[in-house]
mmCIF file of C-alpha atoms in Angstrom:
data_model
loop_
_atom_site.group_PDB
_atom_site.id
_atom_site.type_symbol
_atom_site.label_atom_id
_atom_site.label_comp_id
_atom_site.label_asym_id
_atom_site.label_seq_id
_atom_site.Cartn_x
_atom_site.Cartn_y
_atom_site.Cartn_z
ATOM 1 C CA UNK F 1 -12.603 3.271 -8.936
ATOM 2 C CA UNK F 2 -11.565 -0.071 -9.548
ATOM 3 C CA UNK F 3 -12.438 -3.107 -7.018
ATOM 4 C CA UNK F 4 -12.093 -5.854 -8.828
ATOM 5 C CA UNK F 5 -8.786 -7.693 -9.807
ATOM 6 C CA UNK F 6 -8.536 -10.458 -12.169
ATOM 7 C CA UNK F 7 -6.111 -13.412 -12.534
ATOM 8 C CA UNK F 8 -3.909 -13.939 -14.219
ATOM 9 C CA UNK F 9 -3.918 -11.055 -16.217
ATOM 10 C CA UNK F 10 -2.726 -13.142 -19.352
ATOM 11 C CA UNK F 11 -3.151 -16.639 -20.001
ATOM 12 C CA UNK F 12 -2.353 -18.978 -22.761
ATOM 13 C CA UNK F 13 -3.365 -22.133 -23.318
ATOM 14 C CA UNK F 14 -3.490 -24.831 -26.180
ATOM 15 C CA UNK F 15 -6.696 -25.001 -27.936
ATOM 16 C CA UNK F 16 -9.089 -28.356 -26.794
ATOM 17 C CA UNK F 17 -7.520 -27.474 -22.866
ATOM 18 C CA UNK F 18 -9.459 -25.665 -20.122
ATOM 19 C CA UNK F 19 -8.766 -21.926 -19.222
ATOM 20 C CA UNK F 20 -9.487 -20.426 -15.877
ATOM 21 C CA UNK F 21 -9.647 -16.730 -14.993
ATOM 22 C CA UNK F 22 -10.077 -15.438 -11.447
ATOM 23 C CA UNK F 23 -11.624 -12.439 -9.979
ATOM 24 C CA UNK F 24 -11.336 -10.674 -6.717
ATOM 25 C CA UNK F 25 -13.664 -8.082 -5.136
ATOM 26 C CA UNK F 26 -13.556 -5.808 -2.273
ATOM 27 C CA UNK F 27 -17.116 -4.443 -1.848
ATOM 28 C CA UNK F 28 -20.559 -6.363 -0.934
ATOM 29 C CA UNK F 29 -21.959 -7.341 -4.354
ATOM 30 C CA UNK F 30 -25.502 -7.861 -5.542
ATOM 31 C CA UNK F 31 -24.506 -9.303 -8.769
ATOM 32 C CA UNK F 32 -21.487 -10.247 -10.339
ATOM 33 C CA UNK F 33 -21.112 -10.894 -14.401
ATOM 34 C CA UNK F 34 -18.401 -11.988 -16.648
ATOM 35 C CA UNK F 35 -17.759 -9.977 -20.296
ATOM 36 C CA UNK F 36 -15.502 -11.026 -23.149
ATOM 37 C CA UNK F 37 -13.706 -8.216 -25.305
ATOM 38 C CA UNK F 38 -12.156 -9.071 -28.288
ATOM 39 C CA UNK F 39 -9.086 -6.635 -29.828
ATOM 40 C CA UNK F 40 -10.453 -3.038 -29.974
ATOM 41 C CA UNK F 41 -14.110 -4.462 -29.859
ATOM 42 C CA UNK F 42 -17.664 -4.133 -27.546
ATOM 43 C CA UNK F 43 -17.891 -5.982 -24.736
ATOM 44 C CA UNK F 44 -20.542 -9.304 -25.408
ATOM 45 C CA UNK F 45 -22.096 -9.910 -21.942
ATOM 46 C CA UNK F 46 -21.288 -13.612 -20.532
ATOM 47 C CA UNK F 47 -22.709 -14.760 -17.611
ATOM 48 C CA UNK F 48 -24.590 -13.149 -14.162
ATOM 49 C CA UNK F 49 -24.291 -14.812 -11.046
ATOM 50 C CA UNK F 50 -26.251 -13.588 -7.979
ATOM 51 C CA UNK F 51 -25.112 -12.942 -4.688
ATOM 52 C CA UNK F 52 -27.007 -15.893 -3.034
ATOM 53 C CA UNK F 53 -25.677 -18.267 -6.187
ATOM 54 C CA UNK F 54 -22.798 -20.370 -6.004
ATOM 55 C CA UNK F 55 -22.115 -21.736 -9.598
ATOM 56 C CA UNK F 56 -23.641 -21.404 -12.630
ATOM 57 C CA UNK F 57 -23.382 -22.850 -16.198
ATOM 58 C CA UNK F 58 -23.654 -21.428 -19.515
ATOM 59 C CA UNK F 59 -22.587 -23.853 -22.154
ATOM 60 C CA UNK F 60 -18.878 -24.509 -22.209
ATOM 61 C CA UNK F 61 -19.283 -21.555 -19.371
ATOM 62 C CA UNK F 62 -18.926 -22.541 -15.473
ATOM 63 C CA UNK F 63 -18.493 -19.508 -13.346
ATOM 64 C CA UNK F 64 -18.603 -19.761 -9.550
ATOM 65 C CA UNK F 65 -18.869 -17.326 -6.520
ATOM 66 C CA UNK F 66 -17.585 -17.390 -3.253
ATOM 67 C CA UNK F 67 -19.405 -14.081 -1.490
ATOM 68 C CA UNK F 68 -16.828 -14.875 1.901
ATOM 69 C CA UNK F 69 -13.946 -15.049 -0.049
ATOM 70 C CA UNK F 70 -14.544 -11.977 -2.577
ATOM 71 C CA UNK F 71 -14.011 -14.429 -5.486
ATOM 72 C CA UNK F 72 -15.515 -15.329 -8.256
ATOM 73 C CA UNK F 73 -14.328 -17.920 -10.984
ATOM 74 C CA UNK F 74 -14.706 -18.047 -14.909
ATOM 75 C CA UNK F 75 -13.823 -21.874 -16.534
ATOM 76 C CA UNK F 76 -14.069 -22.335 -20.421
ATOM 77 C CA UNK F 77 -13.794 -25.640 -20.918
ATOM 78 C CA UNK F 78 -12.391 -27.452 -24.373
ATOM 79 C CA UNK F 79 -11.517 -23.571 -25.599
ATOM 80 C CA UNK F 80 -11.361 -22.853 -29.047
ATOM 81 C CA UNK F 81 -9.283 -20.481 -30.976
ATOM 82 C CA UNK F 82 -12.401 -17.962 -31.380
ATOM 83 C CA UNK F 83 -12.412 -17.494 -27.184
ATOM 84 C CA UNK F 84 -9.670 -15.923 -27.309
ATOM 85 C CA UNK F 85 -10.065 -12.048 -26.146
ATOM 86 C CA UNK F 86 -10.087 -10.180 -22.856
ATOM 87 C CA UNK F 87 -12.254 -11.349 -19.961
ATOM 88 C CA UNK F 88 -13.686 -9.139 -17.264
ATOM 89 C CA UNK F 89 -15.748 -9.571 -14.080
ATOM 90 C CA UNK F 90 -17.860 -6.833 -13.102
ATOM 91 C CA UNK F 91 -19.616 -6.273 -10.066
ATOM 92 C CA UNK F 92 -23.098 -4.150 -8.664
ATOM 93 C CA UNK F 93 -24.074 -3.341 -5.718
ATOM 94 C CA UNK F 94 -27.633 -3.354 -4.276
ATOM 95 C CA UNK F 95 -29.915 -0.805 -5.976
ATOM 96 C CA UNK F 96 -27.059 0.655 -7.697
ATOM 97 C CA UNK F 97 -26.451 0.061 -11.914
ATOM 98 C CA UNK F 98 -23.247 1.140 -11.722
ATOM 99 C CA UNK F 99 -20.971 -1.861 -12.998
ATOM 100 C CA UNK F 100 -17.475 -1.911 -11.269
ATOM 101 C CA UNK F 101 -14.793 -3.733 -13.982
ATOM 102 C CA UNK F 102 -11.638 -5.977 -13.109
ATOM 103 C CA UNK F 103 -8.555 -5.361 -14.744
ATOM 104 C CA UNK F 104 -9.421 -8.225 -17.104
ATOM 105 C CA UNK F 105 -7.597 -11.360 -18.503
ATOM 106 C CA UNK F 106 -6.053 -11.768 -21.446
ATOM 107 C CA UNK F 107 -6.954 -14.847 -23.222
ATOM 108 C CA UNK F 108 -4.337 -16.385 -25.816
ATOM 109 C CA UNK F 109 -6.020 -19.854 -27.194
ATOM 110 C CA UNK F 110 -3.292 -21.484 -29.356
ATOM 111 C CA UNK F 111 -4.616 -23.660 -32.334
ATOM 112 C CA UNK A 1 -32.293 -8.281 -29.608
ATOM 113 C CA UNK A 2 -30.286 -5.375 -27.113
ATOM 114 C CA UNK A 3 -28.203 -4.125 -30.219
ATOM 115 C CA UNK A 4 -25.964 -0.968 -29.025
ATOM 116 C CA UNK A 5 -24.349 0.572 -31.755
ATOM 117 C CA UNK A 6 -21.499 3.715 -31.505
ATOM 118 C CA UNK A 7 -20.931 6.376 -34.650
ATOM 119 C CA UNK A 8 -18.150 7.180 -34.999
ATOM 120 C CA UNK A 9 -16.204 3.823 -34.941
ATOM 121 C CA UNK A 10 -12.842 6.017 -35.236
ATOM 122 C CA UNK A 11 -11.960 9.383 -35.241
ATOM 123 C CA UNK A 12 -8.975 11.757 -35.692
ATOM 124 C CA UNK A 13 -9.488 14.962 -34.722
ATOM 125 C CA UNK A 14 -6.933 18.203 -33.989
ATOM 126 C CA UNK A 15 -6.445 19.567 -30.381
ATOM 127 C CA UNK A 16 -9.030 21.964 -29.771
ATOM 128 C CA UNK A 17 -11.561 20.981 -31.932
ATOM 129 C CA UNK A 18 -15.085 18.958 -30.647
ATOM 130 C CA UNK A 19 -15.662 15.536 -31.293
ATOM 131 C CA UNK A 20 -19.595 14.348 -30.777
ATOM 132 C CA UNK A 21 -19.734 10.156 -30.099
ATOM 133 C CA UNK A 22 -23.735 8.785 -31.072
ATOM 134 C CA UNK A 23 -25.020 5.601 -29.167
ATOM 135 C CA UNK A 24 -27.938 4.459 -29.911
ATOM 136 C CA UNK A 25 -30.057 1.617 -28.462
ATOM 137 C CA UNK A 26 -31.174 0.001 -32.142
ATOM 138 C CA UNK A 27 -34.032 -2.528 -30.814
ATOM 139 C CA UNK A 28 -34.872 -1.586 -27.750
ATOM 140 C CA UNK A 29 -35.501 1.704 -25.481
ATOM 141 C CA UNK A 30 -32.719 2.723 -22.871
ATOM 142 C CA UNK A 31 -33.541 4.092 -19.951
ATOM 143 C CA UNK A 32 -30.156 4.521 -18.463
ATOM 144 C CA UNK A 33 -26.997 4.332 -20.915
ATOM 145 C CA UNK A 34 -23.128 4.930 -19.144
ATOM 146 C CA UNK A 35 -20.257 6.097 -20.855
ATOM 147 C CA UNK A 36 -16.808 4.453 -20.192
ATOM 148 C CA UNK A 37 -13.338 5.025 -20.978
ATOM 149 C CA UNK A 38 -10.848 2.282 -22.161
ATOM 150 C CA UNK A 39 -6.713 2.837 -22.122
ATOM 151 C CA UNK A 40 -4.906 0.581 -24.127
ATOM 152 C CA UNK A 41 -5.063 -2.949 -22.323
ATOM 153 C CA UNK A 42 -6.496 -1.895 -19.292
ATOM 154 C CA UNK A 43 -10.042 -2.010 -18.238
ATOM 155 C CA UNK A 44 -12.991 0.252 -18.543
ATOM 156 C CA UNK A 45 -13.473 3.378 -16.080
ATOM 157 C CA UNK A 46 -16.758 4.652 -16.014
ATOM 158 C CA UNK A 47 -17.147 7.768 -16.978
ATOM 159 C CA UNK A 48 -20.613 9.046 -16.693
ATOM 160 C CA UNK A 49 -24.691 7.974 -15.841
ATOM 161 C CA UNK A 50 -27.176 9.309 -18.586
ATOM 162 C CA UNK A 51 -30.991 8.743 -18.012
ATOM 163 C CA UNK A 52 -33.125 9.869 -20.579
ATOM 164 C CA UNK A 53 -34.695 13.712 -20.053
ATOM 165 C CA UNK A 54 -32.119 14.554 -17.009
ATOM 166 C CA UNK A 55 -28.601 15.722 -16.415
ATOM 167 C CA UNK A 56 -25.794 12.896 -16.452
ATOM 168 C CA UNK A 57 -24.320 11.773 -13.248
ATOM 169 C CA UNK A 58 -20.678 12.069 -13.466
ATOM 170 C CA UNK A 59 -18.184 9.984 -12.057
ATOM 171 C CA UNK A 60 -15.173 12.135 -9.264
ATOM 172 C CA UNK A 61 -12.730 12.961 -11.280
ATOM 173 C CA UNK A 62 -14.212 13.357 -14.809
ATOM 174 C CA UNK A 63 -15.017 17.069 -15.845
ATOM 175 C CA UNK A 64 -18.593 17.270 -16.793
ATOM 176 C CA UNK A 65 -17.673 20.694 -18.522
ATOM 177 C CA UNK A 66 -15.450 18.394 -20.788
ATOM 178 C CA UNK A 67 -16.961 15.327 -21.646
ATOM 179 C CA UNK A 68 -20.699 16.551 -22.152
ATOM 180 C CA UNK A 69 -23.012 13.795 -22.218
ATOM 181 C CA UNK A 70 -27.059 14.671 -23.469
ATOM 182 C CA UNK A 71 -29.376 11.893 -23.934
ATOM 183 C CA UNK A 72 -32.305 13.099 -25.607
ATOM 184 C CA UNK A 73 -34.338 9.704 -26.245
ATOM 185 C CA UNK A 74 -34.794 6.500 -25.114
ATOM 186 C CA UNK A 75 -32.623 5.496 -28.312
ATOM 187 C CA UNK A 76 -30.073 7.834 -28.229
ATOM 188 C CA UNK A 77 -27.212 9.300 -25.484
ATOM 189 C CA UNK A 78 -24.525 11.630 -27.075
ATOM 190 C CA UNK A 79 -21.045 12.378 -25.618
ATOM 191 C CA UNK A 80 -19.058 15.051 -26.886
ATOM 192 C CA UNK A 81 -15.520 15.752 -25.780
ATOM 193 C CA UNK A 82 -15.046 19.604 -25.866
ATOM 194 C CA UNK A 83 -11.471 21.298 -27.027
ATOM 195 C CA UNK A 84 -9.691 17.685 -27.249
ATOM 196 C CA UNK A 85 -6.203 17.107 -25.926
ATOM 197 C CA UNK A 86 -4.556 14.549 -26.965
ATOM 198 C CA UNK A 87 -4.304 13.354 -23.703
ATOM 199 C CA UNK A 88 -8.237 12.733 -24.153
ATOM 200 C CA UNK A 89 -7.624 9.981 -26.715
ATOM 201 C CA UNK A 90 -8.794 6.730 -25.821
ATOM 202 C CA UNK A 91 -11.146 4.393 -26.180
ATOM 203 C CA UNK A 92 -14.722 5.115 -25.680
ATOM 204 C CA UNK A 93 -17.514 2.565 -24.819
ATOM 205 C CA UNK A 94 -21.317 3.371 -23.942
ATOM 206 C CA UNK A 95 -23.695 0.400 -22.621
ATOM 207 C CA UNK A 96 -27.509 0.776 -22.191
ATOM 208 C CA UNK A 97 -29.610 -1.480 -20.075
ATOM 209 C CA UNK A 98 -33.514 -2.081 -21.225
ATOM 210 C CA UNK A 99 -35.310 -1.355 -17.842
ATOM 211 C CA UNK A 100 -34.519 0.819 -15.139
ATOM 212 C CA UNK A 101 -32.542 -1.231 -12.746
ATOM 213 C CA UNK A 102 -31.403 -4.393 -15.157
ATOM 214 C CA UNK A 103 -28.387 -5.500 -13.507
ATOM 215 C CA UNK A 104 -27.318 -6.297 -17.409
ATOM 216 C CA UNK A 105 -25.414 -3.363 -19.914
ATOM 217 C CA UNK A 106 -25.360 -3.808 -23.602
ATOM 218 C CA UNK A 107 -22.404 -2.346 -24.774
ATOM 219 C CA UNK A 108 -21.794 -0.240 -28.131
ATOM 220 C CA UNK A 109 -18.596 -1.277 -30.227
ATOM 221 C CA UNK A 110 -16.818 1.128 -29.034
ATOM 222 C CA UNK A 111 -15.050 4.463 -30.594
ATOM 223 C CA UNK A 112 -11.629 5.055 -31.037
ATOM 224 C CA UNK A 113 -10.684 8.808 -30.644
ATOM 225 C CA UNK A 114 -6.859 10.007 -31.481
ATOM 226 C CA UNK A 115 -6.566 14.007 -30.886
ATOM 227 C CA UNK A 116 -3.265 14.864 -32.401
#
């Protein structure tokens, strides 16, 4: 079933600006990772952030965690036209693989 | 490296008929490798647990008699959706992580299945 929500669930945004997508959790996490899906595509793996991590940067990637708020934030900063796709958190659960997918945001970056 | 790759890409099959989905792990060996579903601009549901040598776990709700799922190497999981409906078209994704317990999945391209 799915725990995790995202917001929004579609966002646009002119290309050079910053774009952040939200994600809400119900369940104790061990991990929690971000995923981009372009149109009809994979999924290209983003980012993991622990459980006992608050922020963490990739790049043009800054994703935080807040474990007593269930949240978790994804920030693309100076976006491009090529970011946009769908974005999804996921989440895992100690000693379990099983990933647990929000409902994803849509990403519009307008050149 | 962690290249997943999916065969078919897209397939149109008629109800009743079987439809057989390859992933393969392409640079690395896969000890677990999940099967999800995709609907059209939703998210993925998973579908099914394969480890290599042993029966898939299967998720409530999906019918293990319908979507079979063998993985007979550490390369290669197969799912085959048995007398398709067209109800059973979707979007199918499988993901394989490198070590048993790697919080990170590696996901195939995906196949596109339309039963009409």
């Amino acid at each position: 079933s799915q725990q995790g929500e995202e917001d929004p669930q579609a966002l646009s945004i002119q290309e050079g600006e910053n774009a952040t997508m939200n994600c809400s959790y119900k369940t104790s996490i061990n991990n929690l990772q971000w995923y981009r899906q372009n149109s009809g595509r994979g999924l290209v793996h983003l980012i993991l952030i622990r459980s006992n991590e608050r922020e963490k940067h990739s790049g043009r990637l800054r994703v935080t965690l807040d474990t007593s708020k269930k949240s978790s934030s994804l920030l693309i900063t100076a976006s491009r036209a090529a970011d946009t796709a769908s974005y999804f958190c996921a989440t895992d659960a100690e000693g379990n693989e099983k990933l647990t997918f929000g409902t994803g945001t849509r990403l519009t970056i307008i050149p | 490296g962690a290249v997943v790759s999916q065969h078919p890409s897209r397939v149109i099959c008629k109800s009743g008929t079987s439809v057989k989905i390859e992933c393969r792990s392409l640079d690395f060996q896969a000890t677990t490798m999940f099967w999800y579903r995709q609907f059209p601009k939703k998210s993925l549901m998973l579908m099914a647990t394969s480890n290599e040598g042993s029966k898939a776990t299967y998720e409530q709700g999906v019918e293990k008699d319908k979507f079979l799922i063998n993985h007979a190497s550490l390369t290669l999981s197969t799912l085959t959706v048995t007398s398709a409906h067209p109800e059973d078209s979707s979007f199918y994704i499988c993901s394989a992580t490198r070590t048993s317990g790697s919080q990170t999945q590696y996901f195939g391209p995906g196949t596109r299945l339309l039963v009409l």
